[in-house]
Amino acid sequence: MASVTSLSDSVQQRLASALSATLPEATDADPLLRRSDRADFQANGILALAKKAKANPRELAARVVARVESGDVIQEIEVSGPGFLNLTIADRAITANLAARYADDTGRLGVPFAADPGTTVIDYAQPNVAKEMHVGHLRSAVIGDAVVQLLEFTGETVVRRHHIGDWGTQFGMLIQYLDEHPHELDHKASGAVSGEEAMSNLDRLYKAARRLFDSDEEFKTRARRRVVDLQAGEPKTLAMWQKFVDESKIYFFSVFEKLDMEIQDPDIVGESGYNDMLAETCRLLEESGVAVRSEGALCVFFDDIKGPEGNPVPLIVKKSDGGYGYAATDLSAIRDRVFNLKANTLLYVVDARQALHFRMVFETARRAGWLNDDVTAFQLAFGTVLGKDGKPFKTREGETVKLVDLLDEAIDRASAVVREKAQDLSEAEIAERGTQVGIGAVKYADLSTSANRDYKFDLDQMVSLHGDTSVYLQYAYARIQSILRKAGEVRPAAHPELELAEAERALGLHADSFAETVAEAATDYAPHKLAAYLYQLASLYTSFYDKCPVLKAETQAQVENRLFLCDVTARTLHRGMALLGIRTPEKL
């Protein structure tokens, strides 16, 4: 199925041709086309061109209008104000364009692939081994997953990487404790273990090991020796370390499943995955002069990064005691992603508070020649999840909120909303829809906010049927499915010969701009732009539904055409929500 040229692109091309025909020097000029409340589109680019060519903008605008090829797409074009162009699209063109999207049997709605896709490695959803996932882990997972879906939809080759915290000094304490209490991670039953049981095993062991470590100097000494064994790759120590990783994965997978996210085992490459590269990374940095020895440590210095006293703050790649810091692991991961995975783009979905660390790591990799104009790295930094009071989200006891508790509560609240509205759903269906609505609500609240901003976690607001929520979008979709079912034998069909009501035109023009929204959201790594588009689509649909009877329209052709508008809207909602990782139930 060929991609469909959107109406705004068609108009843009016609205006650009007319501009260069009027002013030959304006071959690359941008007509600056945008949606307008005065007409369907407004073009403002002539003002800047007139200034350059020392021409009267209104006269230049009139000359351009005379050269615009109108007819099938542009119904009317007029010069307004100091030289703006107001353009109205023909009803026939709106319906015909949507019909072409509707005919795309690939489910892509005529959305083209990106012109020159590359390979992106995206680092997201990075929990820590033997530790409970908390609300702080939510954003990296949800934003990362949506960006993966968007990039893959545009044709990018995406390699997922979950850089889990599975290495470091704390493992000496855990492994030593397990060695002395060998049955602490044994499972009660022989069958499958739940994520909850796995986490409670790990949590119990972690707390007991920590108590002993803090109170018993001899245990502390034994635990520190274990770290040396672990780093040296001593087989028995590694085997016990692996037990912690495996137990943690049972728990991670259960949380990601609840989040309705697909995470594959080969995509989990933790800090330990780069151990074999650390010494070479340091050698390469030191030999090239990018890193230098300072007080026994291997450091990289930056002119513009100073501490409060005005002293330089270096990136420490190797500590004076011979241990490796996070920087060595992150730089080794860059080498692996660039040279082995052949990435053009490295994308890190990581908390904004780590911005300085990543700035230093990326600059170091550029100096070493691992990043350049062809291979770029970017931190998609995200803000903090806040409570209703606007402060970082904590329990009443001041502890970090467990992610699983939060998701369960969202599902409970959503199930109550679904139960209240449900007319012919069984208990099993209410439970299934409640989960889809609850998890969708949590994801949408996160994704509808620009990633770099903090957002308030307010479950009452998230599961509301009113306002900018995923529930509002899911109900719009379910309502359309209900209308399509009621239509019975009458099938949706496009009738380009029909005049469109104002609400039909507004809905149709917005539905047609899905492709450019997806392209922009993918290019800018900005799922919130797609969320805003979908909310607007559902709002325009509500307005259309209120003003334009569908099944009781005046003629058979109008009934079919309005059913067609309903179905195009539903397919766009369904596809757009899927790109955000959110389900759209057929019935609510």
Coordinates of N, CA, C and O in Angstrom, one line a residue, residues 340-472:
N340 N 29.6 -2.5 17.8 CA 29.0 -3.9 17.6 C 27.6 -3.8 17.1 O 27.2 -4.6 16.2
L341 N 26.8 -2.9 17.7 CA 25.4 -2.8 17.3 C 25.2 -1.9 16.1 O 24.1 -1.8 15.6
K342 N 26.2 -1.1 15.7 CA 26.2 -0.3 14.5 C 25.1 0.8 14.6 O 24.4 1.1 13.7
A343 N 25.0 1.4 15.8 CA 23.9 2.4 16.0 C 24.3 3.8 15.4 O 25.5 4.1 15.4
N344 N 23.3 4.5 14.8 CA 23.6 5.9 14.4 C 23.2 6.8 15.6 O 23.6 7.9 15.7
T345 N 22.2 6.3 16.4 CA 21.7 7.2 17.5 C 21.7 6.4 18.8 O 21.2 5.2 18.8
L346 N 22.2 7.0 19.9 CA 22.1 6.4 21.2 C 21.1 7.2 22.0 O 21.4 8.4 22.2
L347 N 20.1 6.6 22.5 CA 19.1 7.4 23.2 C 19.0 6.9 24.6 O 18.8 5.6 24.8
Y348 N 19.1 7.8 25.6 CA 19.0 7.3 27.0 C 17.8 8.0 27.7 O 17.8 9.2 27.8
V349 N 16.9 7.2 28.1 CA 15.7 7.7 28.8 C 16.0 7.6 30.3 O 15.8 6.6 31.0
V350 N 16.6 8.7 30.8 CA 17.1 8.7 32.2 C 16.7 10.0 32.9 O 16.7 11.1 32.3
D351 N 16.5 9.9 34.2 CA 16.1 11.0 35.0 C 17.0 12.2 34.8 O 18.2 12.2 34.7
A352 N 16.3 13.4 34.7 CA 17.0 14.7 34.5 C 18.2 15.0 35.5 O 19.1 15.7 35.2
R353 N 18.1 14.4 36.7 CA 19.1 14.6 37.7 C 20.4 14.1 37.3 O 21.4 14.4 37.9
Q354 N 20.5 13.2 36.3 CA 21.7 12.6 35.8 C 22.3 13.3 34.6 O 23.2 12.9 33.9
A355 N 21.7 14.5 34.4 CA 22.1 15.3 33.1 C 23.6 15.6 33.1 O 24.2 15.4 32.0
L356 N 24.2 16.0 34.2 CA 25.6 16.4 34.2 C 26.5 15.1 33.9 O 27.4 15.2 33.1
H357 N 26.2 14.0 34.5 CA 26.9 12.8 34.3 C 26.9 12.4 32.8 O 28.0 12.2 32.2
F358 N 25.7 12.5 32.2 CA 25.6 12.1 30.7 C 26.3 13.1 29.8 O 26.9 12.8 28.8
R359 N 26.2 14.4 30.2 CA 26.9 15.4 29.4 C 28.4 15.1 29.4 O 29.1 15.2 28.3
M360 N 29.0 14.8 30.5 CA 30.4 14.5 30.6 C 30.8 13.2 29.9 O 31.8 13.1 29.2
V361 N 29.9 12.2 30.0 CA 30.1 10.9 29.3 C 30.1 11.1 27.8 O 31.0 10.6 27.1
F362 N 29.1 11.8 27.3 CA 29.0 12.0 25.8 C 30.1 12.8 25.3 O 30.7 12.5 24.2
E363 N 30.5 13.8 26.1 CA 31.7 14.7 25.6 C 33.0 13.9 25.6 O 33.8 14.0 24.6
T364 N 33.1 13.0 26.6 CA 34.3 12.1 26.6 C 34.3 11.2 25.4 O 35.4 11.0 24.7
A365 N 33.2 10.6 25.1 CA 33.1 9.7 23.9 C 33.3 10.4 22.6 O 33.9 9.9 21.7
R366 N 32.9 11.7 22.6 CA 33.2 12.5 21.3 C 34.7 12.7 21.2 O 35.2 12.6 20.1
R367 N 35.3 13.1 22.3 CA 36.8 13.3 22.3 C 37.5 12.1 21.8 O 38.6 12.1 21.2
A368 N 37.0 10.9 22.3 CA 37.7 9.7 21.9 C 37.3 9.2 20.5 O 37.9 8.3 20.0
G369 N 36.4 10.0 19.8 CA 36.1 9.6 18.4 C 35.0 8.6 18.3 O 34.7 8.1 17.2
W370 N 34.4 8.2 19.4 CA 33.3 7.1 19.4 C 32.0 7.7 18.9 O 31.2 7.0 18.4
L371 N 31.8 9.0 19.3 CA 30.6 9.7 18.8 C 31.1 10.8 17.9 O 32.2 11.3 18.1
N372 N 30.4 11.1 16.8 CA 30.8 12.1 15.8 C 29.5 12.6 15.1 O 28.4 12.4 15.6
D373 N 29.7 13.3 14.0 CA 28.5 13.8 13.3 C 27.5 12.7 12.8 O 26.4 13.0 12.7
D374 N 28.1 11.5 12.6 CA 27.2 10.4 12.1 C 26.6 9.6 13.2 O 25.7 8.8 13.0
V375 N 27.2 9.7 14.4 CA 26.7 8.9 15.5 C 26.5 9.8 16.7 O 27.4 10.4 17.2
T376 N 25.2 10.0 17.0 CA 24.9 11.0 18.1 C 24.3 10.3 19.3 O 23.7 9.2 19.2
A377 N 24.5 10.9 20.5 CA 23.9 10.4 21.7 C 23.0 11.5 22.3 O 23.4 12.7 22.2
F378 N 21.9 11.1 22.9 CA 21.0 12.1 23.4 C 20.3 11.5 24.7 O 19.9 10.4 24.7
Q379 N 20.3 12.4 25.7 CA 19.6 12.0 26.9 C 18.2 12.5 26.8 O 18.0 13.7 26.8
L380 N 17.2 11.6 26.8 CA 15.8 12.1 26.9 C 15.5 12.1 28.4 O 15.1 11.2 29.0
A381 N 15.8 13.3 29.0 CA 15.7 13.5 30.4 C 14.3 13.7 30.8 O 13.5 14.4 30.2
F382 N 13.9 13.1 31.9 CA 12.5 13.2 32.4 C 12.5 13.8 33.8 O 13.4 13.6 34.6
G383 N 11.4 14.5 34.1 CA 11.2 15.1 35.4 C 10.7 14.1 36.5 O 10.6 12.9 36.2
T384 N 10.4 14.6 37.6 CA 10.0 13.8 38.8 C 8.5 13.6 38.9 O 7.7 14.5 38.4
V385 N 8.1 12.5 39.4 CA 6.7 12.2 39.7 C 6.4 12.8 41.1 O 7.0 12.5 42.1
L386 N 5.4 13.7 41.1 CA 5.0 14.4 42.3 C 3.7 13.9 42.8 O 2.9 13.4 42.1
G387 N 3.5 14.1 44.2 CA 2.2 13.8 44.8 C 1.3 14.9 44.5 O 1.6 16.0 43.9
K388 N 0.0 14.8 45.0 CA -1.0 15.9 44.8 C -0.5 17.2 45.4 O -0.9 18.3 45.0
D389 N 0.3 17.1 46.4 CA 0.8 18.3 47.1 C 2.0 19.0 46.4 O 2.5 20.0 46.8
G390 N 2.3 18.4 45.2 CA 3.4 19.1 44.4 C 4.8 18.7 44.9 O 5.8 19.2 44.4
K391 N 4.9 17.8 45.9 CA 6.2 17.4 46.4 C 6.5 16.0 45.9 O 5.6 15.3 45.5
P392 N 7.8 15.6 45.8 CA 8.1 14.2 45.3 C 7.2 13.2 46.0 O 7.0 13.2 47.2
F393 N 6.8 12.2 45.2 CA 5.7 11.3 45.6 C 6.3 10.3 46.7 O 7.2 9.5 46.4
K394 N 5.7 10.3 47.9 CA 6.2 9.4 49.0 C 5.0 8.8 49.7 O 3.9 9.4 49.6
T395 N 5.2 7.7 50.4 CA 4.1 7.2 51.3 C 4.0 8.1 52.5 O 4.8 9.0 52.7
R396 N 2.9 7.9 53.3 CA 2.7 8.7 54.5 C 3.9 8.6 55.4 O 4.2 9.5 56.2
E397 N 4.6 7.4 55.4 CA 5.7 7.2 56.3 C 7.0 7.8 55.7 O 8.1 7.7 56.3
G398 N 6.8 8.5 54.5 CA 8.0 9.1 53.9 C 8.8 8.2 53.1 O 9.9 8.6 52.7
E399 N 8.3 7.0 52.8 CA 9.1 6.0 52.0 C 8.7 6.2 50.5 O 7.6 6.7 50.2
T400 N 9.6 5.7 49.7 CA 9.3 5.7 48.2 C 8.2 4.8 47.9 O 8.1 3.7 48.5
V401 N 7.2 5.2 47.1 CA 6.1 4.3 46.8 C 6.5 3.2 45.9 O 7.1 3.4 44.8
K402 N 6.0 2.0 46.2 CA 6.3 0.8 45.4 C 5.5 0.9 44.1 O 4.3 1.2 44.2
L403 N 6.1 0.6 43.0 CA 5.4 0.7 41.7 C 4.2 -0.3 41.6 O 3.2 0.1 41.1
V404 N 4.4 -1.5 42.1 CA 3.3 -2.5 42.0 C 2.1 -2.0 42.8 O 0.9 -2.1 42.3
D405 N 2.3 -1.4 44.0 CA 1.1 -0.9 44.8 C 0.4 0.2 44.0 O -0.8 0.3 44.0
L406 N 1.2 1.1 43.3 CA 0.6 2.2 42.6 C -0.3 1.6 41.4 O -1.4 2.1 41.2
L407 N 0.3 0.7 40.7 CA -0.5 0.1 39.5 C -1.7 -0.6 40.0 O -2.8 -0.5 39.4
D408 N -1.6 -1.4 41.1 CA -2.8 -2.1 41.6 C -3.9 -1.1 42.0 O -5.1 -1.3 41.7
E409 N -3.5 0.0 42.6 CA -4.5 1.0 43.0 C -5.2 1.6 41.8 O -6.4 1.8 41.8
A410 N -4.4 1.9 40.8 CA -4.9 2.5 39.5 C -5.9 1.5 38.9 O -7.0 1.9 38.4
I411 N -5.6 0.2 38.9 CA -6.5 -0.8 38.4 C -7.8 -0.9 39.2 O -8.9 -1.0 38.6
D412 N -7.7 -0.8 40.5 CA -8.9 -0.8 41.4 C -9.8 0.4 41.1 O -11.0 0.2 40.9
R413 N -9.2 1.6 41.0 CA -10.0 2.8 40.7 C -10.7 2.7 39.4 O -11.8 3.0 39.2
A414 N -9.9 2.2 38.4 CA -10.4 2.2 37.0 C -11.6 1.1 36.9 O -12.6 1.3 36.3
S415 N -11.4 0.0 37.6 CA -12.4 -1.1 37.6 C -13.7 -0.5 38.2 O -14.8 -0.9 37.7
A416 N -13.6 0.3 39.2 CA -14.9 0.9 39.8 C -15.5 1.8 38.8 O -16.8 1.8 38.6
V417 N -14.8 2.6 38.0 CA -15.3 3.5 36.9 C -16.0 2.6 35.9 O -17.1 2.9 35.4
V418 N -15.3 1.5 35.4 CA -15.9 0.6 34.4 C -17.1 0.0 34.9 O -18.1 -0.1 34.2
R419 N -17.1 -0.5 36.1 CA -18.3 -1.2 36.7 C -19.5 -0.3 36.7 O -20.6 -0.7 36.4
E420 N -19.3 1.0 37.1 CA -20.4 2.0 37.2 C -21.0 2.2 35.8 O -22.2 2.4 35.7
K421 N -20.2 2.2 34.8 CA -20.7 2.6 33.4 C -21.1 1.3 32.6 O -21.8 1.4 31.7
A422 N -20.6 0.1 33.1 CA -20.8 -1.1 32.3 C -22.3 -1.4 32.2 O -23.0 -1.4 33.2
Q423 N -22.8 -1.8 31.0 CA -24.1 -2.2 30.8 C -24.3 -3.7 30.6 O -25.1 -4.3 31.2
D424 N -23.4 -4.2 29.7 CA -23.6 -5.6 29.4 C -22.2 -6.4 29.5 O -21.9 -7.1 28.6
L425 N -21.4 -6.0 30.5 CA -20.1 -6.7 30.7 C -20.2 -7.7 31.8 O -20.8 -7.4 32.9
S426 N -19.5 -8.8 31.6 CA -19.5 -9.8 32.7 C -18.4 -9.4 33.7 O -17.6 -8.5 33.4
E427 N -18.3 -10.1 34.9 CA -17.3 -9.7 35.9 C -15.9 -9.9 35.3 O -15.0 -9.1 35.6
A428 N -15.7 -10.9 34.5 CA -14.4 -11.2 33.9 C -14.0 -10.0 33.0 O -12.9 -9.6 32.9
E429 N -15.0 -9.6 32.2 CA -14.8 -8.5 31.3 C -14.5 -7.2 32.0 O -13.6 -6.4 31.6
I430 N -15.2 -6.9 33.1 CA -15.0 -5.7 33.9 C -13.6 -5.7 34.5 O -12.8 -4.7 34.4
A431 N -13.1 -6.9 34.9 CA -11.7 -7.0 35.5 C -10.7 -6.7 34.4 O -9.7 -6.0 34.6
E432 N -10.9 -7.3 33.2 CA -10.0 -7.1 32.1 C -10.0 -5.7 31.6 O -8.9 -5.1 31.5
R433 N -11.2 -5.1 31.5 CA -11.2 -3.7 31.0 C -10.7 -2.7 32.1 O -10.0 -1.7 31.8
G434 N -10.9 -3.1 33.4 CA -10.4 -2.3 34.5 C -8.9 -2.2 34.5 O -8.3 -1.1 34.7
T435 N -8.3 -3.3 34.1 CA -6.8 -3.4 34.0 C -6.4 -2.5 32.9 O -5.4 -1.7 33.0
Q436 N -7.0 -2.6 31.7 CA -6.6 -1.9 30.5 C -6.8 -0.4 30.7 O -6.0 0.4 30.3
V437 N -7.9 0.0 31.4 CA -8.2 1.4 31.6 C -7.2 2.0 32.7 O -6.7 3.1 32.6
G438 N -7.0 1.2 33.8 CA -6.1 1.6 34.9 C -4.7 1.8 34.4 O -4.1 2.9 34.7
I439 N -4.1 0.8 33.7 CA -2.8 0.9 33.2 C -2.7 2.0 32.2 O -1.7 2.8 32.1
G440 N -3.7 2.1 31.3 CA -3.7 3.2 30.3 C -3.7 4.5 30.9 O -3.1 5.5 30.5
A441 N -4.5 4.7 32.0 CA -4.6 6.0 32.7 C -3.2 6.4 33.2 O -2.8 7.6 33.1
V442 N -2.5 5.5 33.8 CA -1.2 5.8 34.4 C -0.2 6.2 33.3 O 0.5 7.2 33.4
K443 N -0.2 5.4 32.2 CA 0.7 5.7 31.1 C 0.4 7.0 30.4 O 1.3 7.8 30.2
Y444 N -0.9 7.3 30.2 CA -1.3 8.5 29.5 C -1.0 9.7 30.3 O -0.5 10.8 29.8
A445 N -1.2 9.7 31.6 CA -0.9 10.8 32.5 C 0.6 11.2 32.4 O 1.0 12.4 32.3
D446 N 1.4 10.2 32.3 CA 2.8 10.4 32.1 C 3.2 10.9 30.7 O 3.9 11.9 30.5
L447 N 2.6 10.3 29.7 CA 2.9 10.6 28.3 C 2.3 11.9 27.8 O 2.7 12.4 26.8
S448 N 1.3 12.4 28.4 CA 0.6 13.6 28.0 C 1.3 14.8 28.5 O 1.0 16.0 28.2
T449 N 2.3 14.6 29.4 CA 3.1 15.7 29.9 C 4.5 15.6 29.1 O 5.0 14.6 28.9
S450 N 5.0 16.8 28.8 CA 6.3 16.8 28.2 C 7.3 16.1 29.1 O 7.3 16.4 30.3
A451 N 8.2 15.2 28.6 CA 9.0 14.4 29.5 C 9.8 15.2 30.5 O 10.0 14.7 31.6
N452 N 10.3 16.3 30.1 CA 11.3 17.0 30.9 C 10.6 17.8 32.1 O 11.2 18.3 33.0
R453 N 9.2 17.8 32.1 CA 8.5 18.4 33.2 C 8.1 17.4 34.3 O 7.9 16.3 34.0
D454 N 8.1 17.9 35.5 CA 7.5 17.1 36.6 C 6.0 16.9 36.3 O 5.4 17.8 35.7
Y455 N 5.4 15.9 36.9 CA 3.9 15.8 36.8 C 3.4 15.2 38.1 O 4.0 14.5 38.8
K456 N 2.1 15.6 38.3 CA 1.4 15.2 39.6 C 0.7 13.9 39.3 O 0.0 13.7 38.4
F457 N 1.0 13.0 40.3 CA 0.3 11.7 40.2 C -1.0 11.7 41.0 O -1.0 11.6 42.2
D458 N -2.1 11.9 40.2 CA -3.4 12.1 40.9 C -4.4 11.1 40.3 O -4.9 11.3 39.2
L459 N -4.6 10.0 41.0 CA -5.4 8.9 40.4 C -6.8 9.3 40.1 O -7.4 8.9 39.1
D460 N -7.4 10.2 41.0 CA -8.8 10.6 40.7 C -8.9 11.3 39.4 O -9.8 11.0 38.6
Q461 N -7.9 12.1 39.1 CA -7.9 12.9 37.8 C -7.6 11.9 36.7 O -8.3 11.9 35.6
M462 N -6.7 10.9 36.9 CA -6.3 10.0 35.8 C -7.4 9.2 35.3 O -7.4 8.8 34.1
V463 N -8.3 8.7 36.2 CA -9.4 7.8 35.8 C -10.7 8.5 35.6 O -11.7 7.9 35.4
S464 N -10.6 9.9 35.4 CA -11.8 10.6 35.2 C -12.3 10.5 33.7 O -11.4 10.3 32.8
L465 N -13.6 10.5 33.5 CA -14.1 10.4 32.2 C -14.1 11.7 31.5 O -14.4 11.8 30.3
H466 N -13.7 12.8 32.2 CA -13.8 14.1 31.6 C -12.4 14.7 31.6 O -11.6 14.4 32.5
G467 N -12.1 15.5 30.6 CA -10.8 16.1 30.5 C -9.8 15.3 29.8 O -10.2 14.2 29.2
D468 N -8.6 15.7 29.8 CA -7.5 15.1 29.0 C -7.0 13.8 29.7 O -5.9 13.8 30.3
T469 N -7.7 12.7 29.6 CA -7.3 11.5 30.2 C -7.5 10.3 29.1 O -8.2 10.5 28.2
S470 N -6.8 9.2 29.4 CA -6.9 8.1 28.4 C -8.3 7.5 28.5 O -8.8 7.0 27.5
V471 N -9.0 7.6 29.7 CA -10.3 7.1 29.8 C -11.3 7.8 28.8 O -12.1 7.1 28.1
Y472 N -11.1 9.1 28.7 CA -11.9 9.9 27.7 C -11.7 9.3 26.3 O -12.6 9.2 25.5

